[in-house]
C-alpha cells in the first residue's frame, strides 16, 4: 500500500482496481468546477503548470491543451499507477510534502485537488507549492470538508439511508485514523493568506443525487469493505445490502463539500514577473 512521507498508509490505494473507477467518478463530479476556477484565474497559452497529486489524467490533459506547445504541464503523484505519459504534459512520481518542487518552475499555476486533506505534513506541502509560484502566479487548492456535511444521505428518511450514513461515518473514521483532516476545506482561505498569497477567494460545491456520486460510493465502499468489517462498522451482509441499494437507484447520495480556494503570489512592482502588469 502507498504511504506518505510520515509513513501513514493511504486508505484508498491507487493500485487497487477500484481506484480507476473512483478517479473517473471524481472527474465527472468535479472537473467542471475545477475548470471553471482555471478560467477564473485566466490559464492561457504559454503558462507553466504543476498539477499536484493528479491521480488521473483529465486535469493535466485539460491544462496541456489550454497552455499549448509554448507552455509546460507537469503532473505529479506519490503513486502514478493511473497516470500515463501523454502529449503535452509530463508525469513524475513525487511526494509534495517531502520533496522539492519538480523542475520546470517557477509556475504560473499550481493546482491540487483532494490531496492535502490526506497529507500528514500538509502545512509543509502548502508552503512548498506557494514558494514554487512565479511572482503573479496562482495557487488553486481544492479539498473536501466532510465535517461540514457528515451525512452522505442528507435526507435520512429510511433504513437504507440510515445504513448509508452509518457506513459513511465508519469510512470517515478510517480516514481520520490515517491522519486526514476532516475539517480542512474550510481552512483553505486562511491558510492561503498565511502562505503570503494575495487576492484570496473561495467557494464550495457539492452535488447531490448525481449518478457519479453513486459510482464513487460504490467504488469507495468496495475498496475499503474489509476495513469497515474489521472495524465493526458493518457486516459483509450489510455492505452487500448497501451496494444493492446503490444499484437500485433509490439513494440520493451527496459528496462532502469541495472547497476551492485561490490566491496569487504578490509581485514587488508592476512588471516584475507579472505578465498581466496589475501589480498584485
CSV table of C-alpha atoms in Angstrom, one decimal:
chain,number,residue,atom,x,y,z
A,1,UNK,CA,0.0,0.0,0.0
A,2,UNK,CA,1.2,3.5,-0.8
A,3,UNK,CA,2.5,5.6,2.2
A,4,UNK,CA,3.0,9.3,2.6
A,5,UNK,CA,6.2,11.0,3.9
A,6,UNK,CA,5.1,10.3,7.5
A,7,UNK,CA,4.6,6.6,7.0
A,8,UNK,CA,0.7,6.7,7.1
A,9,UNK,CA,-0.8,4.1,4.8
A,10,UNK,CA,-3.3,5.8,2.4
A,11,UNK,CA,-6.8,4.4,2.9
A,12,UNK,CA,-7.6,4.5,-0.8
A,13,UNK,CA,-4.6,2.8,-2.5
A,14,UNK,CA,-4.1,3.8,-6.1
A,15,UNK,CA,-3.0,0.3,-7.0
A,16,UNK,CA,-6.4,-1.2,-6.3
A,17,UNK,CA,-8.7,-1.9,-9.2
A,18,UNK,CA,-11.4,0.4,-7.8
A,19,UNK,CA,-9.1,3.4,-7.9
A,20,UNK,CA,-9.6,3.9,-11.6
A,21,UNK,CA,-13.4,3.8,-11.1
A,22,UNK,CA,-13.0,6.4,-8.3
A,23,UNK,CA,-10.9,8.7,-10.4
A,24,UNK,CA,-13.4,8.5,-13.2
A,25,UNK,CA,-16.3,9.4,-10.8
A,26,UNK,CA,-14.3,12.2,-9.2
A,27,UNK,CA,-13.6,13.6,-12.6
A,28,UNK,CA,-17.2,13.5,-13.6
A,29,UNK,CA,-18.2,15.2,-10.4
A,30,UNK,CA,-15.6,17.9,-10.0
A,31,UNK,CA,-13.8,18.6,-13.3
A,32,UNK,CA,-16.4,21.2,-14.5
A,33,UNK,CA,-15.9,23.1,-11.2
A,34,UNK,CA,-12.2,22.8,-11.4
A,35,UNK,CA,-12.0,24.0,-14.9
A,36,UNK,CA,-14.3,26.9,-14.1
A,37,UNK,CA,-11.7,28.0,-11.5
A,38,UNK,CA,-8.9,27.7,-14.0
A,39,UNK,CA,-10.9,30.0,-16.3
A,40,UNK,CA,-11.3,32.4,-13.3
A,41,UNK,CA,-7.5,32.8,-12.9
A,42,UNK,CA,-7.0,33.0,-16.6
A,43,UNK,CA,-5.0,30.0,-17.5
A,44,UNK,CA,-3.7,30.6,-21.1
A,45,UNK,CA,-1.2,29.9,-23.7
A,46,UNK,CA,2.4,29.7,-22.6
A,47,UNK,CA,1.6,29.1,-18.9
A,48,UNK,CA,3.8,26.7,-16.8
A,49,UNK,CA,1.6,24.5,-14.6
A,50,UNK,CA,2.1,22.0,-11.9
A,51,UNK,CA,-0.7,19.5,-11.2
A,52,UNK,CA,-0.1,18.1,-7.7
A,53,UNK,CA,-1.5,14.6,-6.8
A,54,UNK,CA,-3.1,14.3,-10.2
A,55,UNK,CA,-4.3,10.7,-9.7
A,56,UNK,CA,-5.9,10.5,-13.2
A,57,UNK,CA,-5.2,12.3,-16.5
A,58,UNK,CA,-8.2,14.6,-17.1
A,59,UNK,CA,-6.9,17.7,-15.3
A,60,UNK,CA,-3.3,17.7,-16.8
A,61,UNK,CA,-4.8,16.9,-20.2
A,62,UNK,CA,-7.1,20.0,-20.0
A,63,UNK,CA,-4.2,22.2,-18.9
A,64,UNK,CA,-1.9,20.9,-21.6
A,65,UNK,CA,-4.5,21.7,-24.2
A,66,UNK,CA,-5.0,25.2,-22.8
A,67,UNK,CA,-1.3,26.2,-22.4
A,68,UNK,CA,-0.4,24.8,-25.9
A,69,UNK,CA,3.0,24.0,-27.2
A,70,UNK,CA,4.5,27.1,-25.7
A,71,UNK,CA,3.5,26.1,-22.2
A,72,UNK,CA,4.5,23.3,-19.9
A,73,UNK,CA,2.5,21.0,-17.6
A,74,UNK,CA,3.9,18.5,-15.1
A,75,UNK,CA,1.6,16.1,-13.3
A,76,UNK,CA,2.9,14.5,-10.1
A,77,UNK,CA,1.6,12.0,-7.6
A,78,UNK,CA,3.1,9.7,-4.9
A,79,UNK,CA,1.7,6.8,-6.9
A,80,UNK,CA,1.4,7.3,-10.7
A,81,UNK,CA,-0.4,3.9,-11.3
A,82,UNK,CA,-3.3,5.6,-13.2
A,83,UNK,CA,-1.2,8.2,-15.0
A,84,UNK,CA,0.1,7.8,-18.5
A,85,UNK,CA,2.5,9.9,-20.4
A,86,UNK,CA,0.6,11.9,-23.0
A,87,UNK,CA,1.3,14.6,-25.5
A,88,UNK,CA,1.5,17.9,-23.8
A,89,UNK,CA,2.4,17.0,-20.2
A,90,UNK,CA,5.0,15.2,-18.1
A,91,UNK,CA,4.3,12.6,-15.4
A,92,UNK,CA,6.5,12.3,-12.3
A,93,UNK,CA,6.4,10.3,-9.1
A,94,UNK,CA,6.7,12.9,-6.3
A,95,UNK,CA,5.8,13.5,-2.7
A,96,UNK,CA,4.8,17.1,-2.3
A,97,UNK,CA,5.5,17.2,1.5
A,98,UNK,CA,8.9,15.5,1.4
A,99,UNK,CA,10.5,16.6,-1.9
A,100,UNK,CA,11.4,19.9,-3.5
A,101,UNK,CA,9.1,21.1,-6.3
A,102,UNK,CA,9.8,19.5,-9.6
A,103,UNK,CA,12.0,21.1,-12.2
A,104,UNK,CA,10.2,23.4,-14.6
A,105,UNK,CA,9.2,26.2,-12.3
A,106,UNK,CA,8.6,28.8,-11.2
A,107,UNK,CA,5.0,28.1,-12.1
A,108,UNK,CA,2.1,30.3,-13.3
A,109,UNK,CA,-0.4,27.8,-11.9
A,110,UNK,CA,-0.1,25.2,-9.2
A,111,UNK,CA,-3.3,23.1,-8.5
A,112,UNK,CA,-4.1,20.4,-6.0
A,113,UNK,CA,-7.5,18.7,-5.6
A,114,UNK,CA,-8.3,16.3,-2.8
A,115,UNK,CA,-4.6,16.0,-1.9
A,116,UNK,CA,-3.7,18.0,1.1
A,117,UNK,CA,-6.5,16.6,3.3
A,118,UNK,CA,-4.7,13.3,3.2
A,119,UNK,CA,-1.1,14.6,3.6
A,120,UNK,CA,0.3,14.4,7.1
A,121,UNK,CA,2.6,17.4,6.7
A,122,UNK,CA,0.1,19.4,4.7
A,123,UNK,CA,1.5,22.7,6.1
A,124,UNK,CA,4.9,22.0,4.5
A,125,UNK,CA,3.2,20.9,1.3
A,126,UNK,CA,1.3,24.1,1.0
A,127,UNK,CA,4.4,26.2,1.7
A,128,UNK,CA,6.3,24.3,-0.9
A,129,UNK,CA,3.6,25.0,-3.5
A,130,UNK,CA,3.3,28.7,-2.6
A,131,UNK,CA,7.1,29.1,-2.9
A,132,UNK,CA,7.2,27.4,-6.3
A,133,UNK,CA,4.9,30.1,-7.9
A,134,UNK,CA,6.4,32.9,-10.0
A,135,UNK,CA,5.5,36.4,-8.9
A,136,UNK,CA,1.9,36.9,-10.0
A,137,UNK,CA,1.4,33.1,-10.3
A,138,UNK,CA,-1.8,31.4,-8.9
A,139,UNK,CA,-2.3,28.6,-6.4
A,140,UNK,CA,-5.6,26.8,-6.6
A,141,UNK,CA,-6.3,24.3,-3.8
A,142,UNK,CA,-9.5,22.3,-3.7
A,143,UNK,CA,-10.2,20.0,-0.8
A,144,UNK,CA,-13.1,18.3,0.9
A,145,UNK,CA,-14.6,19.2,4.3
A,146,UNK,CA,-16.5,16.1,5.4
A,147,UNK,CA,-17.2,17.7,8.8
A,148,UNK,CA,-19.4,20.3,7.1
A,149,UNK,CA,-21.7,17.6,5.8
A,150,UNK,CA,-21.4,14.4,7.9
A,151,UNK,CA,-24.2,12.6,6.1
A,152,UNK,CA,-23.9,11.0,2.7
A,153,UNK,CA,-27.7,10.9,2.6
A,154,UNK,CA,-28.8,14.3,3.9
A,155,UNK,CA,-32.4,13.2,3.7
A,156,UNK,CA,-32.2,10.3,6.1
A,157,UNK,CA,-35.8,9.1,5.9
A,158,UNK,CA,-35.5,5.3,5.9
A,159,UNK,CA,-33.3,2.3,6.8
A,160,UNK,CA,-31.5,2.4,3.5
A,161,UNK,CA,-30.4,5.9,4.2
A,162,UNK,CA,-29.5,5.2,7.8
A,163,UNK,CA,-27.3,2.3,6.7
A,164,UNK,CA,-25.5,4.5,4.1
A,165,UNK,CA,-24.9,7.2,6.8
A,166,UNK,CA,-23.5,4.6,9.2
A,167,UNK,CA,-21.1,3.3,6.6
A,168,UNK,CA,-20.1,6.8,5.8
A,169,UNK,CA,-19.3,7.6,9.5
A,170,UNK,CA,-17.1,4.5,9.6
A,171,UNK,CA,-15.4,5.4,6.4
A,172,UNK,CA,-14.5,8.9,7.7
A,173,UNK,CA,-13.3,7.4,10.9
A,174,UNK,CA,-10.8,5.3,8.9
A,175,UNK,CA,-9.7,8.4,7.1
A,176,UNK,CA,-9.2,10.3,10.5
A,177,UNK,CA,-7.2,7.4,11.9
A,178,UNK,CA,-4.8,7.8,8.9
A,179,UNK,CA,-4.2,11.5,9.5
A,180,UNK,CA,-6.9,13.1,7.3
A,181,UNK,CA,-8.1,16.5,8.5
A,182,UNK,CA,-11.9,16.2,8.0
A,183,UNK,CA,-12.4,20.0,8.5
A,184,UNK,CA,-9.5,21.0,6.2
A,185,UNK,CA,-11.5,22.6,3.4
A,186,UNK,CA,-12.9,25.5,5.5
A,187,UNK,CA,-9.4,26.4,6.5
A,188,UNK,CA,-8.1,27.0,3.0
A,189,UNK,CA,-8.8,30.7,2.6
A,190,UNK,CA,-6.9,31.5,5.9
A,191,UNK,CA,-4.1,29.1,5.0
A,192,UNK,CA,-3.5,30.7,1.6
A,193,UNK,CA,-3.4,34.1,3.2
A,194,UNK,CA,-0.9,32.8,5.8
A,195,UNK,CA,1.2,31.4,3.0
A,196,UNK,CA,1.6,35.0,1.7
A,197,UNK,CA,-0.9,34.9,-1.2
A,198,UNK,CA,-2.9,37.9,-2.2
A,199,UNK,CA,-6.4,38.3,-3.6
A,200,UNK,CA,-7.6,35.1,-1.9
A,201,UNK,CA,-11.1,33.9,-2.7
A,202,UNK,CA,-13.0,30.7,-2.2
A,203,UNK,CA,-16.3,28.9,-2.8
A,204,UNK,CA,-17.7,25.5,-2.2
A,205,UNK,CA,-19.6,22.9,-4.3
A,206,UNK,CA,-21.2,19.5,-3.6
A,207,UNK,CA,-23.5,17.6,-5.8
A,208,UNK,CA,-26.5,15.6,-4.6
A,209,UNK,CA,-28.2,12.7,-6.4
A,210,UNK,CA,-25.6,12.5,-9.2
A,211,UNK,CA,-25.0,9.2,-11.0
A,212,UNK,CA,-21.3,9.8,-10.5
A,213,UNK,CA,-21.9,10.2,-6.7
A,214,UNK,CA,-23.4,6.7,-6.7
A,215,UNK,CA,-20.5,5.3,-8.7
A,216,UNK,CA,-18.0,7.0,-6.3
A,217,UNK,CA,-19.7,5.5,-3.3
A,218,UNK,CA,-19.9,2.0,-4.8
A,219,UNK,CA,-16.2,2.0,-5.7
A,220,UNK,CA,-15.1,3.5,-2.4
A,221,UNK,CA,-17.1,1.0,-0.3
A,222,UNK,CA,-15.7,-1.9,-2.4
A,223,UNK,CA,-12.2,-0.6,-1.9
A,224,UNK,CA,-12.4,-0.4,1.9
A,225,UNK,CA,-15.1,-3.0,2.7
A,226,UNK,CA,-12.6,-5.3,4.5
A,227,UNK,CA,-11.6,-2.4,6.8
A,228,UNK,CA,-15.2,-1.5,7.5
A,229,UNK,CA,-15.9,-5.0,8.5
A,230,UNK,CA,-12.8,-5.3,10.6
A,231,UNK,CA,-13.6,-2.0,12.4
A,232,UNK,CA,-17.1,-3.3,13.3
A,233,UNK,CA,-18.8,-0.6,11.3
A,234,UNK,CA,-20.9,-3.2,9.3
A,235,UNK,CA,-21.2,-6.8,8.4
A,236,UNK,CA,-20.5,-8.2,4.9
A,237,UNK,CA,-24.2,-8.7,4.6
A,238,UNK,CA,-24.9,-5.1,5.4
A,239,UNK,CA,-22.3,-3.9,2.9
A,240,UNK,CA,-23.8,-6.1,0.2
A,241,UNK,CA,-27.2,-4.7,1.1
A,242,UNK,CA,-25.9,-1.1,0.8
A,243,UNK,CA,-24.3,-1.9,-2.6
A,244,UNK,CA,-27.6,-3.3,-3.8
A,245,UNK,CA,-29.4,-0.2,-2.6
A,246,UNK,CA,-27.0,1.9,-4.6
A,247,UNK,CA,-27.6,-0.2,-7.7
A,248,UNK,CA,-31.4,0.1,-7.3
A,249,UNK,CA,-31.0,3.9,-7.7
A,250,UNK,CA,-33.1,5.0,-4.7
A,251,UNK,CA,-30.4,6.7,-2.7
A,252,UNK,CA,-29.8,10.5,-3.1
A,253,UNK,CA,-26.1,10.5,-2.3
A,254,UNK,CA,-24.1,13.6,-1.6
A,255,UNK,CA,-20.4,14.3,-1.6
A,256,UNK,CA,-18.5,16.1,1.1
A,257,UNK,CA,-18.4,19.9,0.2
A,258,UNK,CA,-15.5,20.6,-2.1
A,259,UNK,CA,-14.0,23.9,-1.0
A,260,UNK,CA,-12.0,25.7,-3.7
A,261,UNK,CA,-9.6,28.5,-2.7
A,262,UNK,CA,-7.3,30.5,-4.9
A,263,UNK,CA,-4.7,33.2,-4.4
A,264,UNK,CA,-1.8,34.9,-6.1
A,265,UNK,CA,1.8,35.3,-5.2
A,266,UNK,CA,2.4,39.1,-4.9
A,267,UNK,CA,4.9,40.9,-7.1
A,268,UNK,CA,7.1,43.7,-5.7
A,269,UNK,CA,6.3,46.1,-8.6
A,270,UNK,CA,4.4,46.3,-11.8
A,271,UNK,CA,6.2,44.3,-14.5
A,272,UNK,CA,8.4,42.3,-12.0
A,273,UNK,CA,7.5,39.0,-13.5
A,274,UNK,CA,3.8,39.9,-13.7
A,275,UNK,CA,2.6,39.2,-17.2
A,276,UNK,CA,-0.7,41.0,-16.6
A,277,UNK,CA,1.1,44.1,-15.2
A,278,UNK,CA,-1.5,44.5,-12.5
A,279,UNK,CA,0.9,44.6,-9.6
A,280,UNK,CA,-0.9,42.0,-7.5
